[in-house]
Short mmCIF file of C-alpha atoms in Angstrom, two decimals:
data_model
loop_
_atom_site.label_atom_id
_atom_site.label_comp_id
_atom_site.label_asym_id
_atom_site.label_seq_id
_atom_site.Cartn_x
_atom_site.Cartn_y
_atom_site.Cartn_z
CA UNK A 296 37.27 -19.64 74.14
CA UNK A 297 37.55 -22.21 71.45
CA UNK A 298 35.48 -25.34 71.87
CA UNK A 299 36.97 -28.86 71.91
CA UNK A 300 36.08 -31.06 68.65
CA UNK A 301 33.92 -34.05 70.03
CA UNK A 302 35.45 -36.17 67.76
CA UNK A 303 38.66 -36.16 69.39
CA UNK A 304 37.67 -37.49 72.64
CA UNK A 305 36.30 -40.63 71.39
CA UNK A 306 37.11 -44.08 72.40
CA UNK A 307 36.48 -47.27 70.31
CA UNK A 308 33.21 -47.73 72.30
CA UNK A 309 32.15 -44.27 71.76
CA UNK A 310 32.32 -44.30 68.19
CA UNK A 311 30.66 -47.95 68.28
CA UNK A 312 27.49 -46.14 70.29
CA UNK A 313 27.54 -43.02 68.05
CA UNK A 314 26.73 -45.07 64.52
CA UNK A 315 24.30 -47.62 66.04
CA UNK A 316 22.26 -44.09 67.58
CA UNK A 317 22.88 -42.74 63.68
CA UNK A 318 21.49 -45.66 62.00
CA UNK A 319 18.67 -45.59 64.31
CA UNK A 320 18.14 -42.00 64.30
CA UNK A 321 18.11 -42.30 60.14
CA UNK A 322 15.52 -45.37 60.28
CA UNK A 323 13.42 -42.35 62.22
CA UNK A 324 13.95 -39.88 59.40
CA UNK A 325 12.75 -41.63 57.08
CA UNK A 326 9.96 -43.35 58.65
CA UNK A 327 8.81 -39.83 60.00
CA UNK A 328 8.23 -37.03 57.34
CA UNK A 329 5.69 -35.40 58.98
CA UNK A 330 4.14 -35.00 62.15
CA UNK A 331 1.95 -37.58 62.41
CA UNK A 332 4.10 -39.87 61.45
CA UNK A 333 6.68 -39.09 64.16
CA UNK A 334 3.69 -39.61 66.82
CA UNK A 335 3.43 -42.88 65.51
CA UNK A 336 6.89 -43.70 66.24
CA UNK A 337 7.15 -42.11 69.19
CA UNK A 338 4.12 -44.55 70.51
CA UNK A 339 5.58 -47.60 69.36
CA UNK A 340 8.66 -47.13 71.17
CA UNK A 341 7.18 -45.78 74.23
CA UNK A 342 5.03 -48.76 74.41
CA UNK A 343 7.97 -50.90 73.86
CA UNK A 344 9.80 -49.22 76.81
CA UNK A 345 6.84 -50.03 79.26
CA UNK A 346 4.70 -46.35 78.48
CA UNK A 347 0.90 -46.53 79.01
CA UNK A 348 -1.25 -44.53 77.35
CA UNK A 349 -2.34 -41.66 79.80
CA UNK A 350 -6.10 -41.82 78.86
CA UNK A 351 -6.50 -45.49 80.46
CA UNK A 352 -5.27 -44.53 83.83
CA UNK A 353 -7.91 -41.82 83.44
CA UNK A 354 -10.94 -43.63 82.09
CA UNK A 355 -9.95 -46.48 84.93
CA UNK A 356 -9.24 -43.93 87.75
CA UNK A 357 -6.35 -45.92 88.41
CA UNK A 358 -3.96 -43.54 90.33
CA UNK A 359 -0.06 -42.20 89.16
CA UNK A 360 2.83 -43.37 91.72
CA UNK A 361 6.55 -43.18 91.84
CA UNK A 362 7.96 -45.25 88.52
CA UNK A 363 4.74 -44.65 86.80
CA UNK A 364 5.72 -44.07 82.87
CA UNK A 365 2.63 -42.38 80.89
CA UNK A 366 2.15 -40.55 77.63
CA UNK A 367 -0.83 -38.29 76.06
CA UNK A 368 -1.14 -37.90 72.47
CA UNK A 369 -3.05 -34.83 71.20
CA UNK A 370 -4.61 -34.97 67.57
CA UNK A 371 -1.94 -37.34 66.63
CA UNK A 372 0.34 -34.78 66.03
CA UNK A 373 1.67 -33.78 69.07
CA UNK A 374 2.89 -36.09 72.68
CA UNK A 375 3.71 -35.46 76.07
CA UNK A 376 5.72 -38.35 78.03
CA UNK A 377 5.97 -38.69 81.89
CA UNK A 378 8.16 -40.81 84.13
CA UNK A 379 7.14 -40.26 87.39
CA UNK A 380 9.39 -39.52 90.49
CA UNK A 381 10.01 -40.04 93.51
CA UNK A 382 10.30 -36.55 94.58
CA UNK A 383 7.19 -34.08 95.18
CA UNK A 384 5.98 -33.33 91.77
CA UNK A 385 4.93 -29.59 92.70
CA UNK A 386 8.90 -29.12 92.88
CA UNK A 387 8.77 -29.28 89.60
CA UNK A 388 9.92 -31.24 86.32
CA UNK A 389 12.74 -31.53 84.13
CA UNK A 390 11.72 -30.99 80.82
CA UNK A 391 12.82 -32.11 76.93
CA UNK A 392 11.02 -29.77 74.23
CA UNK A 393 10.95 -30.10 70.69
CA UNK A 394 9.02 -29.79 67.58
CA UNK A 395 8.27 -32.25 65.23
CA UNK A 396 6.96 -29.86 62.20
CA UNK A 397 9.55 -29.08 59.30
CA UNK A 398 8.82 -26.58 56.66
CA UNK A 399 7.47 -28.34 53.70
CA UNK A 400 4.65 -27.51 50.80
CA UNK A 401 1.11 -28.41 51.69
CA UNK A 402 -1.74 -29.37 49.21
CA UNK A 403 -4.52 -27.20 49.46
CA UNK A 404 -8.67 -28.01 49.81
CA UNK A 405 -9.28 -27.76 46.65
CA UNK A 406 -6.27 -28.74 44.40
CA UNK A 407 -7.08 -30.50 41.57
CA UNK A 408 -6.97 -28.69 38.26
CA UNK A 409 -5.81 -29.10 35.08
CA UNK A 410 -3.91 -26.86 32.38
CA UNK A 411 -2.74 -27.51 28.55
CA UNK A 412 -3.36 -31.49 29.06
CA UNK A 413 -1.37 -31.42 32.14
CA UNK A 414 -2.69 -31.87 35.90
CA UNK A 415 -1.13 -30.16 38.83
CA UNK A 416 -2.11 -29.91 42.35
CA UNK A 417 -2.10 -26.70 44.15
CA UNK A 418 -0.23 -26.35 46.90
CA UNK A 419 0.07 -23.60 50.09
CA UNK A 420 4.07 -23.45 51.44
CA UNK A 421 4.43 -24.11 55.22
CA UNK A 422 7.11 -22.30 57.13
CA UNK A 423 9.88 -20.48 56.21
CA UNK A 424 11.01 -22.06 53.07
CA UNK A 425 13.67 -20.99 49.92
CA UNK A 426 11.14 -21.52 47.10
CA UNK A 427 13.46 -21.76 44.30
CA UNK A 428 15.29 -25.00 46.37
CA UNK A 429 12.02 -26.97 46.15
CA UNK A 430 11.57 -27.22 42.34
CA UNK A 431 13.18 -29.87 39.51
CA UNK A 432 13.62 -32.82 42.09
CA UNK A 433 11.74 -35.48 43.07
CA UNK A 434 8.92 -35.40 45.30
CA UNK A 435 6.53 -37.44 47.69
CA UNK A 436 2.86 -37.27 49.41
CA UNK A 437 2.17 -37.47 52.81
CA UNK A 438 -0.32 -37.47 54.61
CA UNK A 439 -4.16 -38.37 55.23
CA UNK A 440 -7.37 -37.99 53.79
CA UNK A 441 -10.76 -38.37 55.75
CA UNK A 442 -13.94 -39.40 54.36
CA UNK A 443 -17.20 -38.11 55.14
CA UNK A 444 -18.41 -41.98 57.56
CA UNK A 445 -14.81 -41.35 59.17
CA UNK A 446 -12.60 -43.58 57.69
CA UNK A 447 -9.30 -41.80 57.18
CA UNK A 448 -6.79 -43.15 54.23
CA UNK A 449 -3.29 -43.02 54.92
CA UNK A 450 -1.40 -41.59 51.99
CA UNK A 451 2.03 -42.48 51.34
CA UNK A 452 3.59 -42.17 47.55
CA UNK A 453 6.67 -41.93 46.10
CA UNK A 454 8.84 -43.72 48.66
CA UNK A 455 9.78 -46.98 47.80
CA UNK A 456 10.74 -47.44 43.87
CA UNK A 457 7.95 -49.27 42.55
CA UNK A 458 6.00 -45.59 43.33
CA UNK A 459 5.52 -42.78 41.40
CA UNK A 460 7.13 -39.61 42.70
CA UNK A 461 5.78 -36.26 41.81
CA UNK A 462 7.67 -32.40 40.44
CA UNK A 463 7.51 -28.50 40.50
CA UNK A 464 8.64 -27.77 37.22
CA UNK A 465 10.74 -25.25 36.26
CA UNK A 466 11.69 -22.90 33.24
CA UNK A 467 14.73 -23.55 30.84
CA UNK A 468 17.56 -21.63 31.57
CA UNK A 469 17.25 -20.91 27.07
CA UNK A 470 13.93 -19.22 28.28
CA UNK A 471 15.59 -18.32 31.52
CA UNK A 472 16.69 -14.77 31.65
CA UNK A 473 13.78 -12.61 32.89
CA UNK A 474 13.58 -15.02 35.58
CA UNK A 475 17.24 -14.95 36.60
CA UNK A 476 17.15 -10.85 36.94
CA UNK A 477 13.96 -11.50 39.30
CA UNK A 478 15.37 -11.54 43.44
CA UNK A 479 15.87 -15.42 44.94
CA UNK A 480 12.68 -14.75 46.45
CA UNK A 481 10.52 -14.29 43.72
CA UNK A 482 12.80 -16.42 41.29
CA UNK A 483 9.61 -19.17 41.87
CA UNK A 484 6.22 -17.60 43.28
CA UNK A 485 4.52 -19.03 45.79
CA UNK A 486 1.31 -19.52 43.31
CA UNK A 487 4.01 -21.52 40.96
CA UNK A 488 4.70 -24.20 43.59
CA UNK A 489 2.20 -26.41 42.45
CA UNK A 490 3.06 -29.90 41.75
CA UNK A 491 2.60 -31.94 38.14
CA UNK A 492 0.75 -35.21 38.96
CA UNK A 493 -0.30 -36.26 35.68
CA UNK A 494 -0.58 -36.39 32.22
CA UNK A 495 -2.75 -39.19 30.57
CA UNK A 496 -6.08 -38.50 29.27
CA UNK A 497 -8.80 -41.27 29.49
CA UNK A 498 -9.27 -42.23 25.83
CA UNK A 499 -11.35 -40.45 23.89
CA UNK A 500 -11.72 -37.64 26.31
CA UNK A 501 -11.08 -33.86 24.78
CA UNK A 502 -11.76 -32.44 28.15
CA UNK A 503 -10.44 -32.55 31.01
CA UNK A 504 -9.13 -36.08 30.68
CA UNK A 505 -6.51 -35.98 32.61
CA UNK A 506 -8.48 -35.21 35.54
CA UNK A 507 -11.33 -37.83 35.02
CA UNK A 508 -8.30 -40.41 34.74
CA UNK A 509 -6.62 -39.14 38.26
CA UNK A 510 -10.40 -39.82 39.35
CA UNK A 511 -10.43 -42.91 38.23
CA UNK A 512 -7.26 -43.74 39.85
CA UNK A 513 -8.08 -42.02 42.90
CA UNK A 514 -10.81 -44.47 43.62
CA UNK A 515 -9.28 -47.97 42.12
CA UNK A 516 -5.77 -47.89 43.54
CA UNK A 517 -6.22 -45.04 46.89
CA UNK A 518 -10.21 -45.72 47.98
CA UNK A 519 -11.01 -41.84 47.63
CA UNK A 520 -12.87 -39.42 45.34
CA UNK A 521 -11.90 -35.82 44.26
CA UNK A 522 -14.09 -34.24 46.81
CA UNK A 523 -12.82 -36.20 49.49
CA UNK A 524 -9.66 -33.58 49.25
CA UNK A 525 -11.62 -30.98 51.22
CA UNK A 526 -11.43 -33.78 54.29
CA UNK A 527 -7.68 -34.07 53.86
CA UNK A 528 -4.30 -33.19 55.26
CA UNK A 529 -1.48 -33.90 53.00
CA UNK A 530 2.08 -32.51 52.62
CA UNK A 531 4.89 -32.58 49.76
CA UNK A 532 8.31 -33.81 51.09
CA UNK A 533 11.41 -34.55 49.35
CA UNK A 534 10.94 -38.09 47.59
CA UNK A 535 13.70 -40.48 49.23
CA UNK A 536 15.46 -41.92 52.10
CA UNK A 537 18.18 -40.13 54.40
CA UNK A 538 21.98 -41.02 54.12
CA UNK A 539 25.43 -40.72 55.23
CA UNK A 540 27.27 -37.51 54.34
CA UNK A 541 31.36 -37.68 53.37
CA UNK A 542 33.85 -39.74 52.38
CA UNK A 543 34.17 -40.60 55.90
CA UNK A 544 30.36 -40.89 56.84
CA UNK A 545 30.63 -38.69 59.57
CA UNK A 546 27.85 -36.48 58.76
CA UNK A 547 23.57 -37.37 57.99
CA UNK A 548 22.03 -35.18 55.53
CA UNK A 549 17.83 -36.14 55.28
CA UNK A 550 14.86 -33.93 55.24
CA UNK A 551 13.30 -32.49 58.15
CA UNK A 552 16.37 -32.61 60.41
CA UNK A 553 14.98 -29.33 62.20
CA UNK A 554 13.65 -30.12 64.65
CA UNK A 555 13.37 -33.74 64.42
CA UNK A 556 17.30 -34.50 65.51
CA UNK A 557 16.34 -33.16 68.62
CA UNK A 558 13.18 -34.77 68.53
CA UNK A 559 14.75 -38.19 68.17
CA UNK A 560 17.68 -38.14 70.48
CA UNK A 561 14.72 -36.21 73.09
CA UNK A 562 12.51 -38.82 73.20
CA UNK A 563 15.44 -41.67 73.19
CA UNK A 564 17.10 -39.85 76.11
CA UNK A 565 13.43 -40.00 77.94
CA UNK A 566 12.96 -43.62 76.83
CA UNK A 567 16.30 -45.11 78.31
CA UNK A 568 16.35 -43.51 81.43
CA UNK A 569 14.56 -45.24 84.14
CA UNK A 570 13.72 -44.30 88.07
CA UNK A 571 13.94 -40.99 88.17
CA UNK A 572 13.65 -38.87 91.35
CA UNK A 573 12.75 -35.76 89.62
CA UNK A 574 9.56 -36.27 87.52
CA UNK A 575 11.11 -36.11 83.68
CA UNK A 576 8.77 -35.25 80.38
CA UNK A 577 9.12 -35.16 77.07
CA UNK A 578 7.19 -33.30 74.98
CA UNK A 579 7.06 -33.09 70.85
CA UNK A 580 4.61 -30.56 69.20
CA UNK A 581 3.34 -29.48 66.02
CA UNK A 582 3.43 -26.44 64.46
CA UNK A 583 6.25 -24.57 65.48
CA UNK A 584 7.44 -23.47 62.06
CA UNK A 585 4.85 -20.90 61.64
CA UNK A 586 4.61 -20.02 65.37
CA UNK A 587 3.14 -22.44 67.27
CA UNK A 588 0.05 -21.88 66.82
CA UNK A 589 -3.36 -23.91 66.30
CA UNK A 590 -4.60 -26.52 68.81
CA UNK A 591 -1.66 -28.70 68.21
CA UNK A 592 1.25 -26.38 68.89
CA UNK A 593 3.15 -25.28 72.11
CA UNK A 594 0.34 -22.42 72.38
CA UNK A 595 -2.36 -24.60 72.76
CA UNK A 596 -3.73 -25.76 76.13
CA UNK A 597 -2.62 -29.45 75.32
CA UNK A 598 0.33 -29.78 77.76
CA UNK A 599 -0.74 -27.83 80.66
CA UNK A 600 -4.07 -29.79 80.15
CA UNK A 601 -1.43 -33.12 80.13
CA UNK A 602 0.09 -31.86 82.99
CA UNK A 603 -3.40 -30.92 84.96
CA UNK A 604 -4.28 -34.74 84.96
CA UNK A 605 -0.97 -36.07 85.86
CA UNK A 606 -1.29 -34.06 88.82
CA UNK A 607 -5.16 -35.34 89.95
CA UNK A 608 -4.50 -38.77 89.19
CA UNK A 609 -1.00 -38.13 91.80
CA UNK A 610 -3.87 -36.91 94.37
CA UNK A 611 -2.55 -33.11 93.18
CA UNK A 612 -5.81 -31.38 92.96
CA UNK A 613 -6.25 -27.29 92.02
CA UNK A 614 -4.96 -24.65 90.29
CA UNK A 615 -2.20 -23.77 92.42
CA UNK A 616 -0.59 -27.35 92.47
CA UNK A 617 -0.21 -26.72 88.71
CA UNK A 618 0.75 -23.43 88.81
CA UNK A 619 3.91 -24.28 91.56
CA UNK A 620 4.96 -27.72 89.04
CA UNK A 621 5.61 -25.71 85.81
CA UNK A 622 7.06 -22.49 87.71
CA UNK A 623 9.51 -24.73 89.63
CA UNK A 624 10.07 -27.02 86.34
CA UNK A 625 13.36 -26.74 84.19
CA UNK A 626 13.41 -27.02 80.79
CA UNK A 627 15.75 -27.59 77.47
CA UNK A 628 13.52 -26.55 74.60
CA UNK A 629 15.24 -28.55 72.34
CA UNK A 630 16.07 -26.86 68.65
CA UNK A 631 18.62 -26.88 66.24
CA UNK A 632 21.02 -24.29 65.74
CA UNK A 633 22.50 -22.62 62.96
CA UNK A 634 25.55 -24.09 61.63
CA UNK A 635 28.67 -22.26 60.64
CA UNK A 636 29.12 -22.66 57.05
CA UNK A 637 32.51 -20.79 55.80
CA UNK A 638 30.48 -20.69 52.38
CA UNK A 639 28.53 -18.24 53.75
CA UNK A 640 31.15 -16.86 56.81
CA UNK A 641 29.52 -12.94 56.01
CA UNK A 642 26.02 -14.38 57.54
CA UNK A 643 28.19 -15.10 61.06
CA UNK A 644 30.14 -13.88 63.74
CA UNK A 645 32.15 -16.48 64.18
CA UNK A 646 33.41 -16.37 67.74
CA UNK A 647 30.06 -16.78 68.91
CA UNK A 648 28.62 -19.67 65.98
CA UNK A 649 27.99 -23.16 66.38
CA UNK A 650 29.98 -25.74 64.54
CA UNK A 651 29.38 -29.41 63.15
CA UNK A 652 31.34 -31.71 65.49
CA UNK A 653 31.97 -29.52 68.20
CA UNK A 654 29.09 -31.43 70.59
CA UNK A 655 25.97 -30.07 71.43
CA UNK A 656 24.48 -26.14 71.50
CA UNK A 657 23.39 -23.95 73.78
CA UNK A 658 21.95 -20.47 72.64
CA UNK A 659 21.34 -18.48 75.60
CA UNK A 660 19.01 -16.12 73.74
CA UNK A 661 17.60 -16.85 69.98
CA UNK A 662 15.17 -14.12 68.94
CA UNK A 663 16.10 -11.58 66.09
CA UNK A 664 18.13 -8.60 66.15
CA UNK A 665 17.49 -6.66 69.71
CA UNK A 666 16.80 -9.70 70.60
CA UNK A 667 13.20 -9.21 69.91
CA UNK A 668 10.46 -12.30 70.84
CA UNK A 669 12.86 -14.34 72.38
CA UNK A 670 13.85 -16.56 75.55
CA UNK A 671 16.81 -14.83 76.82
CA UNK A 672 17.93 -16.87 79.39
CA UNK A 673 19.39 -16.36 83.26
CA UNK A 674 23.08 -16.73 83.98
CA UNK A 675 22.17 -18.46 87.03
CA UNK A 676 20.28 -21.47 85.01
CA UNK A 677 22.89 -21.18 82.50
CA UNK A 678 26.19 -21.14 85.34
CA UNK A 679 23.98 -24.67 86.51
CA UNK A 680 23.59 -26.13 83.25
CA UNK A 681 27.21 -25.84 82.74
CA UNK A 682 27.90 -28.05 85.87
CA UNK A 683 25.76 -30.79 84.61
CA UNK A 684 27.34 -30.77 81.38
CA UNK A 685 30.83 -30.73 82.86
CA UNK A 686 30.09 -33.46 85.46
CA UNK A 687 28.89 -35.89 82.95
CA UNK A 688 31.45 -35.18 80.30
CA UNK A 689 29.64 -33.92 77.30
CA UNK A 690 30.69 -31.66 74.19
CA UNK A 691 28.69 -28.87 74.61
CA UNK A 692 29.27 -25.11 72.81
CA UNK A 693 27.48 -22.03 72.98
CA UNK A 694 26.07 -19.92 69.63
CA UNK A 695 23.77 -16.82 68.74
CA UNK A 696 21.88 -17.19 65.45
CA UNK A 697 23.64 -15.50 62.98
CA UNK A 698 24.98 -11.57 62.62
CA UNK A 699 23.00 -9.48 65.25
CA UNK A 700 21.28 -7.45 62.40
CA UNK A 701 20.84 -10.06 59.62
CA UNK A 702 17.68 -11.82 60.98
CA UNK A 703 16.89 -14.42 63.63
CA UNK A 704 14.78 -16.85 64.34
CA UNK A 705 12.30 -18.02 67.32
CA UNK A 706 12.02 -21.59 69.40
CA UNK A 707 8.99 -22.53 72.23
CA UNK A 708 11.24 -21.67 75.01
CA UNK A 709 9.62 -18.10 75.11
CA UNK A 710 6.29 -19.76 75.35
CA UNK A 711 7.31 -22.34 77.88
CA UNK A 712 8.94 -19.41 79.83
CA UNK A 713 5.32 -18.07 80.56
CA UNK A 714 4.97 -20.30 83.28
CA UNK A 715 8.23 -18.81 85.07
CA UNK A 716 10.12 -22.30 84.57
CA UNK A 717 13.96 -21.75 84.03
CA UNK A 718 13.96 -22.22 80.27
CA UNK A 719 17.43 -22.57 77.51
CA UNK A 720 17.55 -23.86 74.19
CA UNK A 721 19.95 -26.24 73.23
CA UNK A 722 20.56 -28.61 70.33
CA UNK A 723 22.55 -29.72 67.30
CA UNK A 724 24.02 -27.66 64.83
CA UNK A 725 22.70 -27.69 61.31
CA UNK A 726 23.85 -26.71 57.59
CA UNK A 727 21.15 -25.82 55.03
CA UNK A 728 18.57 -25.57 57.69
CA UNK A 729 15.27 -25.45 56.28
CA UNK A 730 16.44 -26.57 52.72
CA UNK A 731 14.44 -29.86 51.39
CA UNK A 732 17.83 -31.60 52.56
CA UNK A 733 19.42 -30.64 56.05
CA UNK A 734 23.27 -31.45 57.12
CA UNK A 735 24.32 -32.83 60.79
CA UNK A 736 27.04 -34.35 62.43
CA UNK A 737 26.94 -37.94 63.81
CA UNK A 738 29.07 -36.68 66.65
CA UNK A 739 26.50 -33.77 67.68
CA UNK A 740 23.64 -35.92 67.20
CA UNK A 741 25.32 -38.51 70.11
CA UNK A 742 26.57 -35.37 72.14
CA UNK A 743 22.62 -33.88 72.40
CA UNK A 744 21.80 -37.30 73.60
CA UNK A 745 24.62 -37.81 76.48
CA UNK A 746 23.39 -33.62 77.06
CA UNK A 747 19.60 -34.58 77.41
CA UNK A 748 20.51 -37.90 79.43
CA UNK A 749 22.30 -35.88 81.58
CA UNK A 750 19.83 -33.45 82.01
CA UNK A 751 16.75 -35.62 83.18
CA UNK A 752 18.63 -37.37 85.83
CA UNK A 753 20.05 -33.28 86.97
CA UNK A 754 18.98 -33.70 90.89
CA UNK A 755 16.73 -30.37 91.77
CA UNK A 756 19.22 -29.24 93.88
CA UNK A 757 21.44 -26.63 93.02
CA UNK A 758 19.27 -23.92 90.87
CA UNK A 759 16.52 -22.38 93.07
CA UNK A 760 13.99 -21.01 90.34
#
């Protein structure tokens, strides 16, 4: 079954709406290169859309009523937004869930060292990256440094023209014969991903002179000492802005589109939908790229606790109310899919691949090889989803994640499915996924937003869990 190319269906008004949305998206990418920065943007936009902090309701004891809109931030890295509907919440919610962490390189806790009059930050990469892609390119430093007195210093260096950038060096081809004989996974070793940060010593200092000069800069320009790096979260990301791609400007190239393209469109859809019958929720979480672990990952109790707080403020008490609400809920696990790339055609099974420009992608299952680690959505739910998409003229396609025996991947879908709710993966096709610069189609971004609005406003009728 050949799916339509979304571009063929657009009128001028669609093109105008598409371009406006994608310009906002590009700005979102540029302002949100870390999970913390994405949460800051989400809170700002939520407040502008009339959302209030759930904690203010909890502290005042004020009850939640239909039409109320609230958000809950967890540790500055995850956020849940709720739009309270008129239906009994125990009949379930319509949920969108995406992740806002992306593959990157993290600075170690004791990072600074000097060798041969060059100073480096020692690093540890985060998520599934091809290490060789990160060398010999300008890099920026984002994150926070927390001092012993609790003062938080926000760091962003390398994004403005007036700021320095950083780099991981590579071996010149003239001396690279042995290097080039290695497997791609070994060309650059993990311990060789150290970031070059300085070379000028304190005048007259023959030992650790560069390190001493950098410590002066740390203190005078940024307000921290080397020891403060022990309590820092600093991320190395590609320096530079997301841009339009192609003579026709039909695509977006930028860092972190996995999965911020789904996070952005989910957030925009959530904030655009006003009054609802069925309570809606948008969930943006951390740590998906390393298994959704930790206090800010999907495997934590953050979301469940937030739902418990919402139910309590609605007069719905007890664990049974929480269980019923979650089991009767429906979710789109909004995560990207591997777009078909004709330059690497052998990695895909073309009949079941996703293509740029053919709309939002539904992955009935992900996992690897024998569907290992997958949430496999049932046929009834897929039929329900198809009806919603067609009723709302949403361009969509279905896909698997590459050839059966080649590899695979996962999302947060299987975690939410543990509650017994219906969940399916749904997102945007991406080229060069997990590379420093990833590629998406503007048409697919536009269709994703349409899809998420259609899902959020879908009535309760038509599907039984």
